[in-house]
Amino acid sequence: MTVRTAWRAAPVRPRQAWLRAVAWALLGVVLLGLSAAAGVPVRERVADEEAFQGAQPCGSEAAAADMADCLRTIRGTVLSAEPVKSGRAMVFQVRLRGPVPAPADRPLDLDTHGDLSERVKPGDEVEVTTWRNVRVAVGHDGRSETLTGLPDEKATMLVGLALAAAWLAILAFIAAFRGAGRARRLAEGRPFAPRVPFGPAKCVGVVALPIAVAILAGQVWDAWTAVVATVVIWAATALPATVAGMLWDRDEPRGTAG
């Protein structure tokens, strides 16, 4: 690991340096917009999570039909049950014989190594638990499997995305500020510090850290506690991780920032 502190002139003209500074500033504005777009829905997602966690079984079919905040059980007969490829992953996909109410009328993707994948077969009756328009779990023969994409998985991920975009925006503004200073010194014929290499590998680290923290917090805490924990843990690790990434250098960096 090396730190470049030598002062040297760069083979760029003042106009090029100013254009780079403006480009970094515009990128920072765009990233701030993305951060705001990811952060605005957090309050709504937390409210959904709290409502989902407090949901009770629906007391009547009328309440279930009104899409109230209760857990509805839909029973159906399996039409097909087989491993299929979903994107890059393999899932055990179950389809119910119609007519069945939404959202149980859509294919159900189960774990290929779960208990239900070894038990469910065409002609069996399964129970699909839903909340609002979300499939929560699938049950059969006394066994149940929780599905992915539950409401309690979304809030912290949005916080992680917002933090990643905001931190990248800050780095872009720092690069713009330093680029402007570099352009002034170049125009005046004075020496200036070289740009700090900050290529794709380092950007991945800056983005991956808040996402990893968000996933961890979402597994340990709930609702606003998970959101606050995500911000606190990220704040305690973001600065040292970024400084370490900027100090880490390679002989031939592919990209530069600052």
GROMACS .gro file of C-alpha atoms in nm:
model
  258
    1MET     CA    1   0.000   0.000   0.000
    2THR     CA    2   0.144   0.335  -0.100
    3VAL     CA    3   0.034   0.693  -0.060
    4ARG     CA    4   0.118   0.934  -0.336
    5THR     CA    5   0.221   1.262  -0.179
    6ALA     CA    6   0.475   1.392  -0.428
    7TRP     CA    7   0.390   1.717  -0.603
    8ARG     CA    8   0.402   1.703  -0.978
    9ALA     CA    9   0.246   1.859  -1.283
   10ALA     CA   10  -0.010   1.660  -1.481
   11PRO     CA   11  -0.027   1.653  -1.860
   12VAL     CA   12  -0.370   1.818  -1.866
   13ARG     CA   13  -0.481   2.168  -1.959
   14PRO     CA   14  -0.680   2.398  -1.729
   15ARG     CA   15  -0.991   2.359  -1.944
   16GLN     CA   16  -0.978   1.981  -1.909
   17ALA     CA   17  -0.931   2.009  -1.535
   18TRP     CA   18  -1.233   2.239  -1.504
   19LEU     CA   19  -1.447   2.008  -1.713
   20ARG     CA   20  -1.354   1.719  -1.489
   21ALA     CA   21  -1.444   1.920  -1.180
   22VAL     CA   22  -1.783   2.012  -1.328
   23ALA     CA   23  -1.845   1.649  -1.425
   24TRP     CA   24  -1.776   1.534  -1.068
   25ALA     CA   25  -2.011   1.801  -0.932
   26LEU     CA   26  -2.291   1.695  -1.168
   27LEU     CA   27  -2.238   1.333  -1.072
   28GLY     CA   28  -2.266   1.433  -0.705
   29VAL     CA   29  -2.600   1.603  -0.772
   30VAL     CA   30  -2.733   1.295  -0.950
   31LEU     CA   31  -2.620   1.068  -0.667
   32LEU     CA   32  -2.786   1.293  -0.409
   33GLY     CA   33  -3.109   1.263  -0.606
   34LEU     CA   34  -3.079   0.884  -0.604
   35SER     CA   35  -3.014   0.890  -0.231
   36ALA     CA   36  -3.326   1.098  -0.171
   37ALA     CA   37  -3.533   0.871  -0.394
   38ALA     CA   38  -3.425   0.568  -0.192
   39GLY     CA   39  -3.470   0.739   0.145
   40VAL     CA   40  -3.818   0.890   0.098
   41PRO     CA   41  -4.009   0.557   0.106
   42VAL     CA   42  -3.836   0.438   0.426
   43ARG     CA   43  -4.106   0.574   0.659
   44GLU     CA   44  -4.379   0.401   0.459
   45ARG     CA   45  -4.186   0.073   0.452
   46VAL     CA   46  -4.130   0.084   0.828
   47ALA     CA   47  -4.504   0.142   0.879
   48ASP     CA   48  -4.577  -0.159   0.658
   49GLU     CA   49  -4.328  -0.367   0.853
   50GLU     CA   50  -4.484  -0.277   1.187
   51ALA     CA   51  -4.833  -0.353   1.054
   52PHE     CA   52  -4.715  -0.687   0.916
   53GLN     CA   53  -4.546  -0.789   1.240
   54GLY     CA   54  -4.864  -0.714   1.437
   55ALA     CA   55  -5.096  -0.890   1.192
   56GLN     CA   56  -5.334  -1.158   1.322
   57PRO     CA   57  -5.524  -1.425   1.129
   58CYS     CA   58  -5.829  -1.286   0.950
   59GLY     CA   59  -6.147  -1.347   1.149
   60SER     CA   60  -6.373  -1.377   0.847
   61GLU     CA   61  -6.368  -1.410   0.471
   62ALA     CA   62  -6.514  -1.060   0.446
   63ALA     CA   63  -6.217  -0.913   0.630
   64ALA     CA   64  -5.979  -1.110   0.412
   65ALA     CA   65  -6.152  -0.996   0.096
   66ASP     CA   66  -6.114  -0.632   0.203
   67MET     CA   67  -5.733  -0.674   0.210
   68ALA     CA   68  -5.725  -0.572   0.575
   69ASP     CA   69  -5.408  -0.595   0.784
   70CYS     CA   70  -5.466  -0.960   0.870
   71LEU     CA   71  -5.312  -1.292   0.769
   72ARG     CA   72  -5.530  -1.469   0.515
   73THR     CA   73  -5.509  -1.841   0.444
   74ILE     CA   74  -5.580  -1.952   0.089
   75ARG     CA   75  -5.615  -2.323   0.022
   76GLY     CA   76  -5.549  -2.465  -0.320
   77THR     CA   77  -5.458  -2.779  -0.510
   78VAL     CA   78  -5.115  -2.812  -0.663
   79LEU     CA   79  -5.122  -2.815  -1.041
   80SER     CA   80  -4.745  -2.851  -1.091
   81ALA     CA   81  -4.440  -2.869  -0.866
   82GLU     CA   82  -4.096  -2.884  -1.020
   83PRO     CA   83  -3.749  -2.729  -1.007
   84VAL     CA   84  -3.712  -2.443  -1.253
   85LYS     CA   85  -3.449  -2.179  -1.320
   86SER     CA   86  -3.538  -1.831  -1.202
   87GLY     CA   87  -3.272  -1.591  -1.325
   88ARG     CA   88  -2.945  -1.753  -1.220
   89ALA     CA   89  -3.092  -1.949  -0.930
   90MET     CA   90  -3.285  -2.274  -0.916
   91VAL     CA   91  -3.617  -2.269  -0.730
   92PHE     CA   92  -3.886  -2.527  -0.660
   93GLN     CA   93  -4.183  -2.367  -0.832
   94VAL     CA   94  -4.537  -2.455  -0.730
   95ARG     CA   95  -4.844  -2.359  -0.931
   96LEU     CA   96  -5.197  -2.396  -0.798
   97ARG     CA   97  -5.493  -2.516  -0.996
   98GLY     CA   98  -5.735  -2.233  -1.065
   99PRO     CA   99  -5.940  -2.059  -0.976
  100VAL     CA  100  -5.762  -1.932  -0.664
  101PRO     CA  101  -5.767  -1.575  -0.530
  102ALA     CA  102  -5.476  -1.341  -0.582
  103PRO     CA  103  -5.192  -1.337  -0.493
  104ALA     CA  104  -5.189  -1.719  -0.465
  105ASP     CA  105  -5.265  -1.745  -0.836
  106ARG     CA  106  -4.904  -1.655  -0.916
  107PRO     CA  107  -4.623  -1.915  -0.914
  108LEU     CA  108  -4.474  -1.982  -0.570
  109ASP     CA  109  -4.094  -2.008  -0.562
  110LEU     CA  110  -3.976  -2.235  -0.279
  111ASP     CA  111  -3.632  -2.347  -0.166
  112THR     CA  112  -3.507  -2.639  -0.376
  113HIS     CA  113  -3.352  -2.787  -0.060
  114GLY     CA  114  -3.644  -2.713   0.172
  115ASP     CA  115  -3.879  -2.965   0.332
  116LEU     CA  116  -4.166  -2.876   0.102
  117SER     CA  117  -3.966  -2.946  -0.213
  118GLU     CA  118  -3.946  -3.311  -0.105
  119ARG     CA  119  -4.312  -3.338  -0.002
  120VAL     CA  120  -4.527  -3.130  -0.234
  121LYS     CA  121  -4.645  -3.294  -0.555
  122PRO     CA  122  -4.927  -3.236  -0.803
  123GLY     CA  123  -5.268  -3.306  -0.654
  124ASP     CA  124  -5.166  -3.212  -0.297
  125GLU     CA  125  -5.348  -2.942  -0.106
  126VAL     CA  126  -5.137  -2.653   0.022
  127GLU     CA  127  -5.211  -2.348   0.233
  128VAL     CA  128  -5.080  -2.011   0.121
  129THR     CA  129  -5.064  -1.742   0.389
  130THR     CA  130  -5.096  -1.388   0.252
  131TRP     CA  131  -5.091  -1.036   0.393
  132ARG     CA  132  -5.239  -0.763   0.179
  133ASN     CA  133  -5.102  -0.861  -0.162
  134VAL     CA  134  -4.788  -1.035  -0.030
  135ARG     CA  135  -4.737  -1.412  -0.014
  136VAL     CA  136  -4.596  -1.482   0.331
  137ALA     CA  137  -4.565  -1.861   0.362
  138VAL     CA  138  -4.667  -2.192   0.211
  139GLY     CA  139  -4.775  -2.485   0.428
  140HIS     CA  140  -4.841  -2.854   0.367
  141ASP     CA  141  -4.878  -3.157   0.590
  142GLY     CA  142  -4.790  -2.966   0.906
  143ARG     CA  143  -4.479  -2.805   0.760
  144SER     CA  144  -4.438  -2.445   0.648
  145GLU     CA  145  -4.184  -2.243   0.451
  146THR     CA  146  -4.150  -1.866   0.468
  147LEU     CA  147  -4.124  -1.695   0.132
  148THR     CA  148  -3.885  -1.418   0.032
  149GLY     CA  149  -3.975  -1.055  -0.025
  150LEU     CA  150  -4.160  -0.996   0.302
  151PRO     CA  151  -4.242  -0.637   0.410
  152ASP     CA  152  -3.990  -0.658   0.695
  153GLU     CA  153  -3.703  -0.696   0.445
  154LYS     CA  154  -3.741  -0.369   0.255
  155ALA     CA  155  -3.682  -0.075   0.491
  156THR     CA  156  -3.318  -0.141   0.579
  157MET     CA  157  -3.229  -0.218   0.218
  158LEU     CA  158  -3.361   0.121   0.113
  159VAL     CA  159  -3.155   0.281   0.392
  160GLY     CA  160  -2.846   0.097   0.270
  161LEU     CA  161  -2.900   0.215  -0.087
  162ALA     CA  162  -2.958   0.572   0.032
  163LEU     CA  163  -2.638   0.568   0.238
  164ALA     CA  164  -2.435   0.424  -0.049
  165ALA     CA  165  -2.559   0.691  -0.291
  166ALA     CA  166  -2.511   0.971  -0.037
  167TRP     CA  167  -2.155   0.865   0.045
  168LEU     CA  168  -2.064   0.838  -0.323
  169ALA     CA  169  -2.213   1.185  -0.372
  170ILE     CA  170  -1.990   1.323  -0.096
  171LEU     CA  171  -1.686   1.164  -0.259
  172ALA     CA  172  -1.789   1.312  -0.594
  173PHE     CA  173  -1.819   1.661  -0.442
  174ILE     CA  174  -1.477   1.620  -0.278
  175ALA     CA  175  -1.337   1.523  -0.617
  176ALA     CA  176  -1.503   1.829  -0.774
  177PHE     CA  177  -1.361   2.061  -0.507
  178ARG     CA  178  -1.012   1.921  -0.543
  179GLY     CA  179  -1.042   1.925  -0.921
  180ALA     CA  180  -1.132   2.294  -0.915
  181GLY     CA  181  -0.830   2.370  -0.698
  182ARG     CA  182  -0.612   2.167  -0.929
  183ALA     CA  183  -0.742   2.359  -1.230
  184ARG     CA  184  -0.663   2.695  -1.066
  185ARG     CA  185  -0.311   2.587  -0.978
  186LEU     CA  186  -0.257   2.453  -1.327
  187ALA     CA  187  -0.374   2.781  -1.479
  188GLU     CA  188  -0.138   2.972  -1.252
  189GLY     CA  189   0.152   2.742  -1.329
  190ARG     CA  190   0.184   2.623  -0.971
  191PRO     CA  191   0.246   2.260  -0.865
  192PHE     CA  192  -0.039   2.052  -0.724
  193ALA     CA  193  -0.098   1.713  -0.565
  194PRO     CA  194  -0.183   1.426  -0.803
  195ARG     CA  195  -0.529   1.276  -0.802
  196VAL     CA  196  -0.588   0.989  -0.561
  197PRO     CA  197  -0.666   0.670  -0.756
  198PHE     CA  198  -1.016   0.549  -0.674
  199GLY     CA  199  -1.109   0.287  -0.931
  200PRO     CA  200  -1.406   0.049  -0.968
  201ALA     CA  201  -1.280  -0.194  -0.703
  202LYS     CA  202  -1.284   0.080  -0.439
  203CYS     CA  203  -1.627   0.203  -0.548
  204VAL     CA  204  -1.764  -0.148  -0.504
  205GLY     CA  205  -1.634  -0.144  -0.147
  206VAL     CA  206  -1.800   0.188  -0.073
  207VAL     CA  207  -2.131   0.060  -0.210
  208ALA     CA  208  -2.111  -0.290  -0.064
  209LEU     CA  209  -2.046  -0.178   0.294
  210PRO     CA  210  -2.380  -0.001   0.362
  211ILE     CA  211  -2.570  -0.278   0.182
  212ALA     CA  212  -2.400  -0.544   0.397
  213VAL     CA  213  -2.472  -0.342   0.712
  214ALA     CA  214  -2.837  -0.306   0.607
  215ILE     CA  215  -2.875  -0.680   0.557
  216LEU     CA  216  -2.715  -0.751   0.895
  217ALA     CA  217  -2.930  -0.495   1.078
  218GLY     CA  218  -3.245  -0.627   0.910
  219GLN     CA  219  -3.168  -0.976   1.036
  220VAL     CA  220  -3.105  -0.866   1.396
  221TRP     CA  221  -3.347  -0.578   1.458
  222ASP     CA  222  -3.693  -0.467   1.344
  223ALA     CA  223  -3.856  -0.148   1.215
  224TRP     CA  224  -3.700   0.182   1.323
  225THR     CA  225  -3.446   0.004   1.545
  226ALA     CA  226  -3.303  -0.165   1.236
  227VAL     CA  227  -3.298   0.165   1.045
  228VAL     CA  228  -3.114   0.350   1.324
  229ALA     CA  229  -2.874   0.059   1.373
  230THR     CA  230  -2.795   0.059   1.001
  231VAL     CA  231  -2.704   0.429   1.008
  232VAL     CA  232  -2.501   0.404   1.330
  233ILE     CA  233  -2.302   0.097   1.228
  234TRP     CA  234  -2.240   0.238   0.883
  235ALA     CA  235  -2.128   0.575   1.024
  236ALA     CA  236  -1.879   0.400   1.251
  237THR     CA  237  -1.729   0.204   0.963
  238ALA     CA  238  -1.775   0.418   0.651
  239LEU     CA  239  -1.502   0.676   0.717
  240PRO     CA  240  -1.219   0.435   0.808
  241ALA     CA  241  -1.318   0.198   0.526
  242THR     CA  242  -1.319   0.483   0.272
  243VAL     CA  243  -0.988   0.623   0.395
  244ALA     CA  244  -0.834   0.275   0.375
  245GLY     CA  245  -0.970   0.237   0.022
  246MET     CA  246  -0.826   0.570  -0.089
  247LEU     CA  247  -0.486   0.492   0.062
  248TRP     CA  248  -0.475   0.153  -0.106
  249ASP     CA  249  -0.305   0.195  -0.442
  250ARG     CA  250  -0.196  -0.020  -0.731
  251ASP     CA  251   0.081   0.033  -0.981
  252GLU     CA  252  -0.162   0.085  -1.268
  253PRO     CA  253  -0.498   0.210  -1.136
  254ARG     CA  254  -0.783   0.184  -1.385
  255GLY     CA  255  -0.974   0.486  -1.260
  256THR     CA  256  -0.918   0.806  -1.067
  257ALA     CA  257  -1.119   1.037  -0.846
  258GLY     CA  258  -1.045   1.345  -0.646
   0.00000   0.00000   0.00000
